[in-house]
CSV table of N, CA and C in Angstrom, one decimal:
chain,number,residue,atom,x,y,z
A,1045,MET,N,0.8,-1.2,0.0
A,1045,MET,CA,0.0,0.0,0.0
A,1045,MET,C,0.9,1.2,0.0
A,1046,GLU,N,0.5,2.3,-0.7
A,1046,GLU,CA,1.2,3.5,-0.8
A,1046,GLU,C,0.6,4.5,0.2
A,1047,TYR,N,1.5,5.3,0.8
A,1047,TYR,CA,1.1,6.4,1.7
A,1047,TYR,C,1.7,7.6,1.2
A,1048,ILE,N,1.0,8.7,1.2
A,1048,ILE,CA,1.6,10.0,0.7
A,1048,ILE,C,1.7,10.9,2.0
A,1049,ILE,N,2.9,11.5,2.1
A,1049,ILE,CA,3.1,12.5,3.2
A,1049,ILE,C,2.3,13.7,2.9
A,1050,ASP,N,1.2,13.9,3.6
A,1050,ASP,CA,0.4,15.1,3.4
A,1050,ASP,C,1.0,16.3,4.0
A,1051,ARG,N,1.5,16.2,5.2
A,1051,ARG,CA,2.2,17.3,5.9
A,1051,ARG,C,3.0,16.8,7.0
A,1052,ILE,N,3.9,17.6,7.4
A,1052,ILE,CA,4.8,17.3,8.6
A,1052,ILE,C,4.6,18.5,9.5
A,1053,GLU,N,4.2,18.2,10.8
A,1053,GLU,CA,4.1,19.3,11.8
A,1053,GLU,C,4.4,18.7,13.2
A,1054,ASN,N,5.2,19.5,13.9
A,1054,ASN,CA,5.5,19.1,15.3
A,1054,ASN,C,6.1,17.7,15.4
A,1055,LYS,N,7.0,17.4,14.5
A,1055,LYS,CA,7.8,16.1,14.5
A,1055,LYS,C,6.9,14.9,14.2
A,1056,VAL,N,5.7,15.2,13.6
A,1056,VAL,CA,4.8,14.1,13.3
A,1056,VAL,C,4.4,14.3,11.8
A,1057,ALA,N,4.4,13.2,11.1
A,1057,ALA,CA,4.0,13.2,9.7
A,1057,ALA,C,2.6,12.7,9.6
A,1058,VAL,N,1.8,13.4,8.8
A,1058,VAL,CA,0.4,13.0,8.5
A,1058,VAL,C,0.4,12.3,7.2
A,1059,LEU,N,0.1,11.0,7.1
A,1059,LEU,CA,0.1,10.2,5.9
A,1059,LEU,C,-1.3,10.0,5.4
A,1060,GLU,N,-1.5,10.2,4.1
A,1060,GLU,CA,-2.8,10.0,3.5
A,1060,GLU,C,-2.7,8.6,2.9
A,1061,LEU,N,-3.8,7.8,3.1
A,1061,LEU,CA,-3.9,6.5,2.6
A,1061,LEU,C,-4.7,6.5,1.3
A,1062,PRO,N,-4.7,5.5,0.5
A,1062,PRO,CA,-5.5,5.5,-0.8
A,1062,PRO,C,-7.0,5.8,-0.6
A,1063,ASP,N,-7.6,5.5,0.5
A,1063,ASP,CA,-9.0,5.8,0.7
A,1063,ASP,C,-9.2,7.2,1.2
A,1064,ARG,N,-8.1,8.0,1.3
A,1064,ARG,CA,-8.1,9.4,1.7
A,1064,ARG,C,-8.2,9.6,3.2
A,1065,SER,N,-8.2,8.5,4.0
A,1065,SER,CA,-8.1,8.6,5.4
A,1065,SER,C,-6.6,8.9,5.8
A,1066,HIS,N,-6.4,9.3,7.0
A,1066,HIS,CA,-5.1,9.7,7.4
A,1066,HIS,C,-4.6,9.0,8.7
A,1067,ILE,N,-3.3,8.8,8.8
A,1067,ILE,CA,-2.7,8.3,10.0
A,1067,ILE,C,-1.5,9.2,10.3
A,1068,THR,N,-1.1,9.2,11.5
A,1068,THR,CA,0.1,9.9,11.9
A,1068,THR,C,1.2,9.0,12.3
A,1069,VAL,N,2.5,9.4,12.0
A,1069,VAL,CA,3.7,8.6,12.3
A,1069,VAL,C,4.7,9.6,12.7
A,1070,PRO,N,5.4,9.3,13.8
A,1070,PRO,CA,6.5,10.2,14.2
A,1070,PRO,C,7.6,10.3,13.1
A,1071,VAL,N,8.1,11.5,12.8
A,1071,VAL,CA,9.0,11.6,11.7
A,1071,VAL,C,10.3,10.8,12.0
A,1072,LYS,N,10.6,10.6,13.2
A,1072,LYS,CA,11.8,9.8,13.6
A,1072,LYS,C,11.7,8.4,13.1
A,1073,GLU,N,10.5,7.9,12.8
A,1073,GLU,CA,10.4,6.5,12.3
A,1073,GLU,C,10.4,6.5,10.8
A,1074,LEU,N,10.5,7.6,10.1
A,1074,LEU,CA,10.6,7.7,8.7
A,1074,LEU,C,12.0,7.8,8.2
A,1075,PRO,N,12.2,7.5,6.9
A,1075,PRO,CA,13.6,7.7,6.4
A,1075,PRO,C,14.1,9.2,6.5
A,1076,ALA,N,15.3,9.4,6.7
A,1076,ALA,CA,15.9,10.7,6.7
A,1076,ALA,C,15.6,11.5,5.4
A,1077,GLY,N,15.3,12.7,5.6
A,1077,GLY,CA,15.1,13.6,4.4
A,1077,GLY,C,13.7,13.5,3.8
A,1078,VAL,N,12.7,12.8,4.4
A,1078,VAL,CA,11.4,12.8,3.8
A,1078,VAL,C,10.8,14.2,3.7
A,1079,GLN,N,9.9,14.3,2.7
A,1079,GLN,CA,9.3,15.6,2.5
A,1079,GLN,C,7.8,15.4,2.2
A,1080,GLU,N,7.1,16.5,2.4
A,1080,GLU,CA,5.7,16.5,2.0
A,1080,GLU,C,5.6,16.1,0.6
A,1081,GLY,N,4.6,15.2,0.3
A,1081,GLY,CA,4.4,14.8,-1.1
A,1081,GLY,C,5.1,13.5,-1.4
A,1082,ASP,N,6.1,13.1,-0.6
A,1082,ASP,CA,6.8,11.8,-0.9
A,1082,ASP,C,5.8,10.6,-0.8
A,1083,VAL,N,6.0,9.6,-1.6
A,1083,VAL,CA,5.2,8.4,-1.5
A,1083,VAL,C,6.0,7.4,-0.7
A,1084,LEU,N,5.4,6.8,0.3
A,1084,LEU,CA,6.0,5.8,1.2
A,1084,LEU,C,5.4,4.5,1.0
A,1085,ILE,N,6.1,3.5,1.2
A,1085,ILE,CA,5.6,2.1,1.3
A,1085,ILE,C,6.3,1.5,2.5
A,1086,GLN,N,5.7,0.4,3.0
A,1086,GLN,CA,6.3,-0.3,4.1
A,1086,GLN,C,7.0,-1.5,3.6
A,1087,GLY,N,8.3,-1.7,4.0
A,1087,GLY,CA,9.1,-2.8,3.5
A,1087,GLY,C,8.7,-4.1,4.2
A,1088,GLU,N,9.4,-5.2,3.9
A,1088,GLU,CA,9.1,-6.5,4.5
A,1088,GLU,C,9.2,-6.5,6.0
A,1089,GLN,N,10.1,-5.7,6.6
A,1089,GLN,CA,10.2,-5.6,8.0
A,1089,GLN,C,9.4,-4.5,8.6
A,1090,SER,N,8.4,-4.1,7.9
A,1090,SER,CA,7.5,-3.0,8.3
A,1090,SER,C,8.2,-1.6,8.5
A,1091,GLU,N,9.4,-1.5,7.9
A,1091,GLU,CA,10.1,-0.3,7.9
A,1091,GLU,C,9.6,0.6,6.8
A,1092,TRP,N,9.6,1.9,6.9
A,1092,TRP,CA,9.1,2.9,5.9
A,1092,TRP,C,10.2,3.1,4.9
A,1093,LEU,N,9.8,3.1,3.6
A,1093,LEU,CA,10.7,3.3,2.5
A,1093,LEU,C,10.1,4.4,1.6
A,1094,ILE,N,10.9,5.3,1.1
A,1094,ILE,CA,10.5,6.2,0.1
A,1094,ILE,C,10.4,5.5,-1.3
A,1095,ASP,N,9.3,5.5,-1.9
A,1095,ASP,CA,9.1,5.0,-3.3
A,1095,ASP,C,9.5,6.1,-4.2
A,1096,GLN,N,10.8,6.1,-4.6
A,1096,GLN,CA,11.4,7.2,-5.4
A,1096,GLN,C,10.7,7.3,-6.8
A,1097,LYS,N,10.4,6.1,-7.4
A,1097,LYS,CA,9.8,6.1,-8.7
A,1097,LYS,C,8.4,6.7,-8.7
A,1098,SER,N,7.6,6.3,-7.7
A,1098,SER,CA,6.2,6.8,-7.6
A,1098,SER,C,6.2,8.3,-7.2
A,1099,THR,N,7.2,8.7,-6.3
A,1099,THR,CA,7.3,10.1,-5.9
A,1099,THR,C,7.6,10.9,-7.1
A,1100,LYS,N,8.5,10.5,-7.9
A,1100,LYS,CA,8.9,11.3,-9.1
A,1100,LYS,C,7.7,11.4,-10.1
A,1101,LYS,N,7.0,10.3,-10.3
A,1101,LYS,CA,5.9,10.3,-11.2
A,1101,LYS,C,4.8,11.3,-10.7
A,1102,ARG,N,4.6,11.2,-9.4
A,1102,ARG,CA,3.5,12.1,-8.8
A,1102,ARG,C,3.9,13.5,-8.9
A,1103,ARG,N,5.2,13.9,-8.6
A,1103,ARG,CA,5.6,15.3,-8.7
A,1103,ARG,C,5.5,15.8,-10.1
A,1104,GLU,N,5.9,14.9,-11.1
A,1104,GLU,CA,5.8,15.3,-12.5
A,1104,GLU,C,4.4,15.6,-12.9
A,1105,ARG,N,3.5,14.7,-12.5
A,1105,ARG,CA,2.0,14.9,-12.8
A,1105,ARG,C,1.5,16.2,-12.2
A,1106,ILE,N,1.8,16.5,-11.0
A,1106,ILE,CA,1.4,17.7,-10.3
A,1106,ILE,C,2.0,18.9,-11.0
A,1107,PHE,N,3.2,18.8,-11.4
A,1107,PHE,CA,3.9,19.9,-12.1
A,1107,PHE,C,3.1,20.2,-13.4
A,1108,ARG,N,2.8,19.2,-14.2
A,1108,ARG,CA,2.1,19.4,-15.4
A,1108,ARG,C,0.7,20.0,-15.2
A,1109,MET,N,0.0,19.6,-14.1
A,1109,MET,CA,-1.3,20.2,-13.8
A,1109,MET,C,-1.1,21.7,-13.4
A,1110,MET,N,-0.1,22.0,-12.7
A,1110,MET,CA,0.2,23.4,-12.3
A,1110,MET,C,0.5,24.2,-13.5
A,1111,GLU,N,1.2,23.7,-14.5
A,1111,GLU,CA,1.5,24.4,-15.7
A,1111,GLU,C,0.2,24.7,-16.5
A,1112,GLN,N,-0.7,23.8,-16.5
A,1112,GLN,CA,-2.0,24.0,-17.1
A,1112,GLN,C,-2.8,25.1,-16.4
A,1113,ILE,N,-2.8,25.1,-15.1
A,1113,ILE,CA,-3.6,26.0,-14.3
A,1113,ILE,C,-3.0,27.4,-14.4
A,1114,PHE,N,-1.7,27.4,-14.3
A,1114,PHE,CA,-0.9,28.7,-14.2
A,1114,PHE,C,0.1,28.8,-15.3
A,1115,PRO,N,-0.3,29.0,-16.6
A,1115,PRO,CA,0.6,29.0,-17.7
A,1115,PRO,C,1.6,30.1,-17.5
A,1116,LYS,N,2.8,29.9,-18.0
A,1116,LYS,CA,3.8,30.9,-18.0
A,1116,LYS,C,3.5,32.0,-19.0
A,1117,GLU,N,3.6,33.2,-18.6
A,1117,GLU,CA,3.4,34.3,-19.5
A,1117,GLU,C,4.7,34.8,-20.1
A,1118,ASP,N,4.7,34.9,-21.4
A,1118,ASP,CA,6.0,35.4,-22.1
A,1118,ASP,C,6.0,36.8,-22.3
């Protein structure tokens, strides 16, 4: 299952699940350098891992949407 970091506040990350519900996880339990918008998965040992491929695809999709909404003016 994929989890998306919705926000980080007060050393706690709020993760959004596919059904749009949320859970909280202490940031110290997550990989170093996590950021809002990262896609996380749980490994075989229940450790949190950043899914780099899914995170990149998600950021690219959001960037394209933002370009459509706010086109650059020349």
